[in-house]
mmCIF file of C-alpha atoms in Angstrom:
data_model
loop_
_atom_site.group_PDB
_atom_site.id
_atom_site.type_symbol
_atom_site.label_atom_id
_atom_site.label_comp_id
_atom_site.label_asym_id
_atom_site.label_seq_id
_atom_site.Cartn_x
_atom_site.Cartn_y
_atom_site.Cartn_z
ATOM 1 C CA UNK A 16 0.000 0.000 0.000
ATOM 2 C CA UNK A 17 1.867 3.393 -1.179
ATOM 3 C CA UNK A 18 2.413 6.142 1.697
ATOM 4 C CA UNK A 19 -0.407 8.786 1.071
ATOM 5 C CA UNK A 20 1.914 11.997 1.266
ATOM 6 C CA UNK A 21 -1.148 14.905 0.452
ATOM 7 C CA UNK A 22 -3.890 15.606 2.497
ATOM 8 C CA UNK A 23 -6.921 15.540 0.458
ATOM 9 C CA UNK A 24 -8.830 18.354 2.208
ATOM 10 C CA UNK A 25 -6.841 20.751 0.028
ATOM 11 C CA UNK A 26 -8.754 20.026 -2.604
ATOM 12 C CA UNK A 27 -11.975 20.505 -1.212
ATOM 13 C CA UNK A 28 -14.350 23.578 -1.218
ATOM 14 C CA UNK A 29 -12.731 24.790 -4.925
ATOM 15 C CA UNK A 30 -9.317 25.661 -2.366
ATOM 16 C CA UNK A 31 -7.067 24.239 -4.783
ATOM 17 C CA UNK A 32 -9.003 25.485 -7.891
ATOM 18 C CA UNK A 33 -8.486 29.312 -6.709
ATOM 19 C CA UNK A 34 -4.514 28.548 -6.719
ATOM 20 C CA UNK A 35 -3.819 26.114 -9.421
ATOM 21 C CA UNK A 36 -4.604 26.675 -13.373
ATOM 22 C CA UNK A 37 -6.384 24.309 -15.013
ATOM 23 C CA UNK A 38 -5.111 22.193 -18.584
ATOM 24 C CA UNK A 39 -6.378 23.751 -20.798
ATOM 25 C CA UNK A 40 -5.979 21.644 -23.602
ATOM 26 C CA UNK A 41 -2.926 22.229 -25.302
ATOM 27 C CA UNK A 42 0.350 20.428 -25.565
ATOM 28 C CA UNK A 43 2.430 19.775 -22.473
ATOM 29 C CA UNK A 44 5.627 18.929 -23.618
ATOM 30 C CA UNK A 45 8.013 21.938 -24.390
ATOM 31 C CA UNK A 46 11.035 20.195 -26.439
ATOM 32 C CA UNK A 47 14.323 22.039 -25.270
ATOM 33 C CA UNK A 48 17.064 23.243 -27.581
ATOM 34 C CA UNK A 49 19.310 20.044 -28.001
ATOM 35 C CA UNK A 50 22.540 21.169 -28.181
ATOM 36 C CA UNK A 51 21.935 23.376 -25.217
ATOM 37 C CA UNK A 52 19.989 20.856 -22.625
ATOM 38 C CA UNK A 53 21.411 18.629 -20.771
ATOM 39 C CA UNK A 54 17.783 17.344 -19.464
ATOM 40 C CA UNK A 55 15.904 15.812 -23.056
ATOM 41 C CA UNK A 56 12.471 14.797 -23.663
ATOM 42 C CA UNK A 57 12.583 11.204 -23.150
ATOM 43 C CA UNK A 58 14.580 11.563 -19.577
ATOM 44 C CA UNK A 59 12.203 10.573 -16.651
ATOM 45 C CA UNK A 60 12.250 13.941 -14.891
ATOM 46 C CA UNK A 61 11.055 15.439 -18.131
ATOM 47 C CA UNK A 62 8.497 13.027 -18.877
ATOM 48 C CA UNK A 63 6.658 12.689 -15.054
ATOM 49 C CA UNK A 64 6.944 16.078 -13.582
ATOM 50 C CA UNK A 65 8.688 18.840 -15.749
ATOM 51 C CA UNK A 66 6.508 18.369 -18.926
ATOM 52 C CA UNK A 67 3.545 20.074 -16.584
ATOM 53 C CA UNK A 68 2.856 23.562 -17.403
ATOM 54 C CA UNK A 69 2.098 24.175 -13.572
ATOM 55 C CA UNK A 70 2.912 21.778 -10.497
ATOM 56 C CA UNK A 71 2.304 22.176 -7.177
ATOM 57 C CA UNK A 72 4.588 21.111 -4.013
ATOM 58 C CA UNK A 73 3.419 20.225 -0.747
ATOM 59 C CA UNK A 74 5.562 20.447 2.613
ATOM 60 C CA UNK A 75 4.720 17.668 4.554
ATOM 61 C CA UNK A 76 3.743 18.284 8.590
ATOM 62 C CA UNK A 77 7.045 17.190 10.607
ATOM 63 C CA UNK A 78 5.337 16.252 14.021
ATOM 64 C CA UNK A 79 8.192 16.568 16.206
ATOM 65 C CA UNK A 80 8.622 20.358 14.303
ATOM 66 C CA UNK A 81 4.890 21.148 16.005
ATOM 67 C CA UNK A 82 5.344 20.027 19.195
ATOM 68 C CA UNK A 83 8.789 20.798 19.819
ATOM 69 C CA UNK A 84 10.479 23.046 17.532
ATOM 70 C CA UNK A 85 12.851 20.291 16.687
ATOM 71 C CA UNK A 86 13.757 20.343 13.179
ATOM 72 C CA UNK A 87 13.356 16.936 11.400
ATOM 73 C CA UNK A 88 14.489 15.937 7.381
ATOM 74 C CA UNK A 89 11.523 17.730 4.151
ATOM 75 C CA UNK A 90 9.582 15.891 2.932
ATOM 76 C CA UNK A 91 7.595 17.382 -0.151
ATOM 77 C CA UNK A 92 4.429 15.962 -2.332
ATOM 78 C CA UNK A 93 4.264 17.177 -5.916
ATOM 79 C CA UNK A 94 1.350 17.089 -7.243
ATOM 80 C CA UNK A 95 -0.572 18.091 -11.203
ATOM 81 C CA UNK A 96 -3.068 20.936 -11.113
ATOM 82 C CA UNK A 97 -5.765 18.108 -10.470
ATOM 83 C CA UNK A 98 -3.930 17.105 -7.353
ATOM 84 C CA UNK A 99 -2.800 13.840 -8.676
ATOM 85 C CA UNK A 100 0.939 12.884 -6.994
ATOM 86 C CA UNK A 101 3.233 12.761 -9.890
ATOM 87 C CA UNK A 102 6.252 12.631 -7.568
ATOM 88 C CA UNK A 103 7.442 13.509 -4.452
ATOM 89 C CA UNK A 104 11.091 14.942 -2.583
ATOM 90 C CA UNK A 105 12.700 13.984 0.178
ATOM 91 C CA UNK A 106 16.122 15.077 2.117
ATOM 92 C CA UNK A 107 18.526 12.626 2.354
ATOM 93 C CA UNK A 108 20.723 11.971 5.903
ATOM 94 C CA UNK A 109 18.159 10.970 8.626
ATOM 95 C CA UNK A 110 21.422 10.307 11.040
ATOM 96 C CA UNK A 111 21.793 11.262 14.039
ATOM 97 C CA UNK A 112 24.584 13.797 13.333
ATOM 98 C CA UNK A 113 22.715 15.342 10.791
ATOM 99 C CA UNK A 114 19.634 15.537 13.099
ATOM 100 C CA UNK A 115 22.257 18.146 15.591
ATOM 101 C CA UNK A 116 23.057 19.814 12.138
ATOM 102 C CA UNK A 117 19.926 20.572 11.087
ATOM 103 C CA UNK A 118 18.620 22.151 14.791
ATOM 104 C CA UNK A 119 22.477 24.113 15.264
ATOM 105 C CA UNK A 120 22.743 25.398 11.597
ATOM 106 C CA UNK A 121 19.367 26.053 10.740
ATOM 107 C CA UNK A 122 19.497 28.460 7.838
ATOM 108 C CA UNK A 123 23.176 27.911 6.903
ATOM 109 C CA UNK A 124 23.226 24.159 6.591
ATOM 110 C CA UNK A 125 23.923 22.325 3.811
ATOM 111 C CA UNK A 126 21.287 19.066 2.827
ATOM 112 C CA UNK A 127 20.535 17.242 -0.418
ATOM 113 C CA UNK A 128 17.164 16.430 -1.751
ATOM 114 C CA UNK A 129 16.193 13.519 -3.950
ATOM 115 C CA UNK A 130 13.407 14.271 -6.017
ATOM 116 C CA UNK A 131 11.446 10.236 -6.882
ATOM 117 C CA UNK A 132 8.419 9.510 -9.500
ATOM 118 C CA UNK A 133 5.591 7.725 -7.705
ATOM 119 C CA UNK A 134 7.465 4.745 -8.254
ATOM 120 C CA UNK A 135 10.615 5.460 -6.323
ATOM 121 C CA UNK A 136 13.110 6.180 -8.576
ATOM 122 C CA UNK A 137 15.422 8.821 -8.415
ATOM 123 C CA UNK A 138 15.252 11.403 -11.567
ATOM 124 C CA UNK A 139 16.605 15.015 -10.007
ATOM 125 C CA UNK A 140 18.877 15.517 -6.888
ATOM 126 C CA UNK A 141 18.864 19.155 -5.251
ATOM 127 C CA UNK A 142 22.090 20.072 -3.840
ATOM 128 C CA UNK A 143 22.809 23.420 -1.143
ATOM 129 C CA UNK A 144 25.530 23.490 0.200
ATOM 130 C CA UNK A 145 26.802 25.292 3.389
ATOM 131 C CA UNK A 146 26.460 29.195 2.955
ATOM 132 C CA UNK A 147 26.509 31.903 5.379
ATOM 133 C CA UNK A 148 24.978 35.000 3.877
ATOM 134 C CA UNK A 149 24.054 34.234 -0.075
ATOM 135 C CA UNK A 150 22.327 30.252 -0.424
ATOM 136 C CA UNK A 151 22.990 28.476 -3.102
ATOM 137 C CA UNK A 152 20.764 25.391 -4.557
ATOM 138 C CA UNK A 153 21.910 23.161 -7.618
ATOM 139 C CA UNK A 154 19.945 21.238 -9.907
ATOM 140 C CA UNK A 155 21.499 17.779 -10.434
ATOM 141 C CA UNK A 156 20.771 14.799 -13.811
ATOM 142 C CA UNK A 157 21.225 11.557 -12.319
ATOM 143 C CA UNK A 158 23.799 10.432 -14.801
ATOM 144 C CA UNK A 159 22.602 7.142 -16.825
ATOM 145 C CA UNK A 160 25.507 6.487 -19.268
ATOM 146 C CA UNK A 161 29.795 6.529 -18.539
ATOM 147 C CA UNK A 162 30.442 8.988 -20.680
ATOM 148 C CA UNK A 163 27.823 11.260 -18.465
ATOM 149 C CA UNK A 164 29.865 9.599 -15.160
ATOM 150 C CA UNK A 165 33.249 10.914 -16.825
ATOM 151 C CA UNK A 166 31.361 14.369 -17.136
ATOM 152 C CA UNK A 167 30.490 14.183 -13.741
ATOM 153 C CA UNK A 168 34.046 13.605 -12.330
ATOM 154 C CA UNK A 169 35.666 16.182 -14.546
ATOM 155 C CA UNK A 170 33.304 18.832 -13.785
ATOM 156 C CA UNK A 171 34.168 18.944 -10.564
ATOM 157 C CA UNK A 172 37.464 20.274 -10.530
ATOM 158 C CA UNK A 173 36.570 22.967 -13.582
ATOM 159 C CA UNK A 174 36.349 26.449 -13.121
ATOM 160 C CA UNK A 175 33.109 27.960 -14.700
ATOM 161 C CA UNK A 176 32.642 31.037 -16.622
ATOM 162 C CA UNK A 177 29.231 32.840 -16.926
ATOM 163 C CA UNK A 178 27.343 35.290 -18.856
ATOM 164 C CA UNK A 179 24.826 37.576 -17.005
ATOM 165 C CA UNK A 180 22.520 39.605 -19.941
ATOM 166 C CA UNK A 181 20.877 41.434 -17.234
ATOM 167 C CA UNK A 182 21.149 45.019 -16.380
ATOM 168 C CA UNK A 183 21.765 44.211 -12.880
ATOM 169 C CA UNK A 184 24.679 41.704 -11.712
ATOM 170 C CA UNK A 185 24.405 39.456 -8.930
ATOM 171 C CA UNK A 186 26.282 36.495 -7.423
ATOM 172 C CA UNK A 187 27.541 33.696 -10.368
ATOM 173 C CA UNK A 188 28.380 30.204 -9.762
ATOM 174 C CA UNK A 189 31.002 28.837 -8.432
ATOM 175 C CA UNK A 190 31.926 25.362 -9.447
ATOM 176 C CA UNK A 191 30.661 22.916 -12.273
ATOM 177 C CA UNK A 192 29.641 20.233 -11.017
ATOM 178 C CA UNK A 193 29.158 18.999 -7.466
ATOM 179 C CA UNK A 194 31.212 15.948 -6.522
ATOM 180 C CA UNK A 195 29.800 12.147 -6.835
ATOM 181 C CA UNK A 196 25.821 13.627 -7.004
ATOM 182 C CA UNK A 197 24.930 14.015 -10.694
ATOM 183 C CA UNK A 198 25.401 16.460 -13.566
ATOM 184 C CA UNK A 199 24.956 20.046 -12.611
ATOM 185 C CA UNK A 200 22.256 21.702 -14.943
ATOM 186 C CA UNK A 201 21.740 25.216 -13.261
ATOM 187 C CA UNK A 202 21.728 26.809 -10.123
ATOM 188 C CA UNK A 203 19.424 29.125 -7.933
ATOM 189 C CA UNK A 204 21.626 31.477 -5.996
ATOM 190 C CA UNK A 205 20.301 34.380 -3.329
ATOM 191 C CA UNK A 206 20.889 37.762 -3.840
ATOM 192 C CA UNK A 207 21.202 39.460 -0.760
ATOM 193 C CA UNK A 208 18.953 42.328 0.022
ATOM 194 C CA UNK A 209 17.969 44.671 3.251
ATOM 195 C CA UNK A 210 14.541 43.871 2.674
ATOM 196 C CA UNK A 211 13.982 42.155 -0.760
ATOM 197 C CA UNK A 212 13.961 38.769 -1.787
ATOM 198 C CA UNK A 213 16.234 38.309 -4.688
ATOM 199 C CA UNK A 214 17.551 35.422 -6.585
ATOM 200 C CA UNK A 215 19.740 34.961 -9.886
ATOM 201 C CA UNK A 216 18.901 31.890 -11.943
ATOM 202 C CA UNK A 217 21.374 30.130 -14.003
ATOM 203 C CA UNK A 218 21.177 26.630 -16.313
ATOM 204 C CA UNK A 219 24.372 25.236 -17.419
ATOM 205 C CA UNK A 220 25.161 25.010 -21.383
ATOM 206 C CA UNK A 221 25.961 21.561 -22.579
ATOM 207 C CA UNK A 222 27.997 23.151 -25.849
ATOM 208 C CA UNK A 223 30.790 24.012 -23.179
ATOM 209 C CA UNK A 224 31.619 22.043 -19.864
ATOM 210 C CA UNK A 225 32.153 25.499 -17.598
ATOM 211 C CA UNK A 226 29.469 27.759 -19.538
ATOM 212 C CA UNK A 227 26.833 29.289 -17.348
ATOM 213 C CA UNK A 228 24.152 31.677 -18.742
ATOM 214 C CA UNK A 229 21.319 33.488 -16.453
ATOM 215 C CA UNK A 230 17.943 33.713 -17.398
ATOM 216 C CA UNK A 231 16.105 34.487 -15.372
ATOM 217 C CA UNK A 232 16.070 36.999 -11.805
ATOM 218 C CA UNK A 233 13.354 37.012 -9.091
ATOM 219 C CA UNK A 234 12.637 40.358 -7.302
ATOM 220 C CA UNK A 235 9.851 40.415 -4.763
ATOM 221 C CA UNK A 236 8.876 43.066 -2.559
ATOM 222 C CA UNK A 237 9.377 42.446 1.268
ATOM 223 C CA UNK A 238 7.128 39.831 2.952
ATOM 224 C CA UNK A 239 6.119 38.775 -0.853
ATOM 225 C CA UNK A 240 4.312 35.317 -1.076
ATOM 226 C CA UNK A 241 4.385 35.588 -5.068
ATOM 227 C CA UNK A 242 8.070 35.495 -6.690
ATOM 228 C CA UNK A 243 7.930 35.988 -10.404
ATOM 229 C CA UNK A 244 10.470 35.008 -13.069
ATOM 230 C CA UNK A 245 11.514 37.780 -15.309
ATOM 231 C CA UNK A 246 13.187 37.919 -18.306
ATOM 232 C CA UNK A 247 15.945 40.428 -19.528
ATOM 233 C CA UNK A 248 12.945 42.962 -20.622
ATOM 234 C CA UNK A 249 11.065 42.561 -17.374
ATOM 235 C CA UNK A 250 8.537 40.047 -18.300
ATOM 236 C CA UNK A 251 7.448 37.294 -16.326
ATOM 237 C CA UNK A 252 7.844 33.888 -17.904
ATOM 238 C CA UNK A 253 7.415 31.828 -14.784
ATOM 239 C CA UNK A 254 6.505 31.643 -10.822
ATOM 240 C CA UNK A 255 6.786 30.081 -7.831
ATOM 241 C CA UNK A 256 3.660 31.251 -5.350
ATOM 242 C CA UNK A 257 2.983 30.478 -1.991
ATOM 243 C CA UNK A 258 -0.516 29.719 -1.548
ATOM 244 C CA UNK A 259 -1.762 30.563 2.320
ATOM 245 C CA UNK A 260 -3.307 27.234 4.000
ATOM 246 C CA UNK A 261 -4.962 28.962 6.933
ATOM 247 C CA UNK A 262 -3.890 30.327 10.103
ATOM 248 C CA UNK A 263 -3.702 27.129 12.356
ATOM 249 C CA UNK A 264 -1.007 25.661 9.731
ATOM 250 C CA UNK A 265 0.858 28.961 9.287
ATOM 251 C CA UNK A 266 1.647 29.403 12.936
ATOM 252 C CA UNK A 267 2.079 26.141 14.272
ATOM 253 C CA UNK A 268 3.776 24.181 11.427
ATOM 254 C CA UNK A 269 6.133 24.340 8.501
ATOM 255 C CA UNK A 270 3.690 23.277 5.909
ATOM 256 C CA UNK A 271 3.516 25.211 3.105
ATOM 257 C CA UNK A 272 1.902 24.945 -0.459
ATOM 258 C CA UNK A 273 3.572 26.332 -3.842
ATOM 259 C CA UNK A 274 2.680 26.726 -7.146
ATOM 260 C CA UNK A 275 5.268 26.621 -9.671
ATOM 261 C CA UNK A 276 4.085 27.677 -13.217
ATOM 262 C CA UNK A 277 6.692 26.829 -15.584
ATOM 263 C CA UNK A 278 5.133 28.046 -19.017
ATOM 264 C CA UNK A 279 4.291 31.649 -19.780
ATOM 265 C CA UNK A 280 2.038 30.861 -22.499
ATOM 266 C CA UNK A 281 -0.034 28.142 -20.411
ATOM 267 C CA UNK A 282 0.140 29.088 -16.543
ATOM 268 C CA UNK A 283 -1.256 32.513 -16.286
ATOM 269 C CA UNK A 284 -4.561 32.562 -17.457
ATOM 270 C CA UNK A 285 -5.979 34.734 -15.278
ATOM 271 C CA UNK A 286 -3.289 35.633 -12.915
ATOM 272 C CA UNK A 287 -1.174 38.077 -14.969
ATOM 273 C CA UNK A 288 -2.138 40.285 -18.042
ATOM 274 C CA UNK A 289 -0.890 39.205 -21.363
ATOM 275 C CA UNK A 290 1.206 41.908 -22.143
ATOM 276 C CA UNK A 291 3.221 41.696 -18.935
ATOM 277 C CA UNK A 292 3.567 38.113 -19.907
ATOM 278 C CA UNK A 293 7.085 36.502 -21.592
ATOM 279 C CA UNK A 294 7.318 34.935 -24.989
ATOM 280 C CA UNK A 295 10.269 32.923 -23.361
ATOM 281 C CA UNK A 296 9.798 29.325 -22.906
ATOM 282 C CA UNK A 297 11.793 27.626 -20.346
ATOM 283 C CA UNK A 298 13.343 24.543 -21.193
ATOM 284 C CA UNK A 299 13.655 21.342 -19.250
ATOM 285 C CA UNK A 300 17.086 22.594 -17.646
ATOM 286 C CA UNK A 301 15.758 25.915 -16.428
ATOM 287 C CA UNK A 302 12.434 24.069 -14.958
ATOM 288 C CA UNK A 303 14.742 21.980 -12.982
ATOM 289 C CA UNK A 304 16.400 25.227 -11.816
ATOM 290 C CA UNK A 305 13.057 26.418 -11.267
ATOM 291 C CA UNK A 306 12.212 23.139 -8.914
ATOM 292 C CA UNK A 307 15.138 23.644 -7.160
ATOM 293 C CA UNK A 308 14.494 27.483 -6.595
ATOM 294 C CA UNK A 309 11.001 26.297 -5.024
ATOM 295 C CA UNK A 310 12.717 24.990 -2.301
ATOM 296 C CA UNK A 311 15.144 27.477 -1.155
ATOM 297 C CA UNK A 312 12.448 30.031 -1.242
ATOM 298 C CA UNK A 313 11.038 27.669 0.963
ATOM 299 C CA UNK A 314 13.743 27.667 3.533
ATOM 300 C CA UNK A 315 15.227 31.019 3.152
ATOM 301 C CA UNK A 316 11.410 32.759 3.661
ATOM 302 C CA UNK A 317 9.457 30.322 5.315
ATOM 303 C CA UNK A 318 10.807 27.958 7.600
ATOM 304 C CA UNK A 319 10.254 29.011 11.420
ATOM 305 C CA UNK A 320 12.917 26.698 12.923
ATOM 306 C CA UNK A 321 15.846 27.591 10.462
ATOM 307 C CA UNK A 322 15.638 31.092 12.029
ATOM 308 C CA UNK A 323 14.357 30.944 15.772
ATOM 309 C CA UNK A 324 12.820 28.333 18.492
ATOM 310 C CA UNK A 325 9.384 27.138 17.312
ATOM 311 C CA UNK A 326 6.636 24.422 17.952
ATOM 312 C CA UNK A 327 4.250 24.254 20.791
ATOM 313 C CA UNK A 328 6.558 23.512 23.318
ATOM 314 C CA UNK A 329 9.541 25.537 22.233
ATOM 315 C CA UNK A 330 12.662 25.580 24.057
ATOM 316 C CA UNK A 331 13.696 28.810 23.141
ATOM 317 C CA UNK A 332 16.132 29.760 19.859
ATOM 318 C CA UNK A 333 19.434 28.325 19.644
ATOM 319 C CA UNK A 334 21.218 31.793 18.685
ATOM 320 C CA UNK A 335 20.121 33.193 21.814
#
């Protein structure tokens, strides 16, 4: 009997229809440019979860979180737009040592994510490592051949070079590859702000083993729930939204629901105006990125216990 990881009340009373957009009809499947995408149409992730023009991700309740603040391993649900599971993530470590890293570090720590199909297999891994100020989250391709293992071990050790087409700059990556987890196909990475919540989004280019191009930036407003992906003219051409579940949730627990809409020309029908709207389409790299992104917005924004003591029975915060 499979583990039920949704609640169904979510999808009562039309709450799920007010956040989600419905199919309308048209073709899913968004074919990347080849010689640029690592991530091709056949490749699992592609075919069970990134082909969607809008999924939606689930936290799942962490008990222990609730009553006691401690800080236990995500677990995430993703789900279509009829709130059918087409996959689901989970953090990887549940040792004790990482347990003590997870309640000490809280918002610096490092973790990786594997993201499964409903049938268990692996076919993404999210990698962030340690960071003090800036986080940074990498999309990882499970590789599936040798000469994609030999790409993995050389990456690694190259240095990467970058173009940013934006007006404004931001942090780049840093290294190619990350070692013995998969190949590296983008990265989200956090651009610091007083007040606003920024990001820079890179996807890797498979012509050259170290070539980097951004495109996309997020720049929401302080306290935002909605973080919109423009382009280099301003336009949005995707989202990640946090839909509010209701006060009980929202105070006590670190549940949260997001919608990420990965197609301009499909996703906003009725949540932006067309001419605000991007003719971009983002490929099956840069909707990995995109995944990835979900959840550091996640933990950066909207996590209790990576910044201060939480739960019913709270022991206090651990930087006090």
């Amino acid at each position: 009997m499979s583990k039920r990881l949704f609640s169904s009340s979510l999808f009562k009373n039309g709450a799920f229809r007010r956040m989600a957009t419905p199919n309308d009809g048209r073709v899913r499947t968004v074919l990347p440019k080849v010689e640029t995408s690592f991530i091709q149409p056949n490749h699992p992730v592609a075919s069970v979860l990134l082909n969607e023009p809008t999924i939606v991700i689930e936290r799942q309740m962490e008990m222990m979180n609730v009553f006691l603040g401690f800080e236990q391993a995500n677990r995430y649900a993703i789900l279509d737009v009829m709130g059918n599971r087409i996959g689901y993530m989970e953090e990887r470590d549940f040792s004790f040592v990482k347990a003590l890293m997870r309640q000490f570090y809280r918002l610096h720590r490092p973790f990786t994510m594997d993201v499964f199909d409903n049938w268990g297999n692996v076919v993404l891994t999210i990698n962030r490592p340690f960071s003090w100020i800036n986080s940074h989250i990498k999309a990882l391709l499970p590789p599936t051949t040798s000469s994609e293992e030999e790409l993995v071990q050389r990456s690694y050790n190259l240095k990467p070079s970058f173009s940013q087409p934006f007006l404004s700059s931001g942090p780049v990556p840093q290294s190619a590859g990350v070692q013995g987890e998969g190949i590296l196909v983008g990265e989200s990475i956090q651009n610091w702000h007083l007040w606003r919540r920024r990001y820079e989004l890179f996807h890797r280019e498979r012509r050259t083993e170290t070539s980097f191009a951004e495109f996309g930036q997020i720049d929401a407003p302080f306290l935002a729930f909605e973080f919109p992906v423009l382009d280099e003219q301003g336009k949005i051409m995707a989202s990640v939204d946090r839909n509010w579940v209701g006060l009980g949730r929202e105070f006590f627990t670190d549940t949260g629901i997001y919608v990420v809409r990965f197609d301009s020309s499909q996703s906003f029908s009725g949540v932006y105006p067309p001419e605000i709207l991007s003719s971009e389409i983002l490929n099956f790299d840069q909707r990995a990125v995109l995944l990835a992104n979900a959840v550091s917005i996640d933990f950066d924004y909207f996590s209790r216990h990576s910044r201060y003591g939480g739960g019913l029975l709270s022991f206090g915060s651990y930087d006090e």
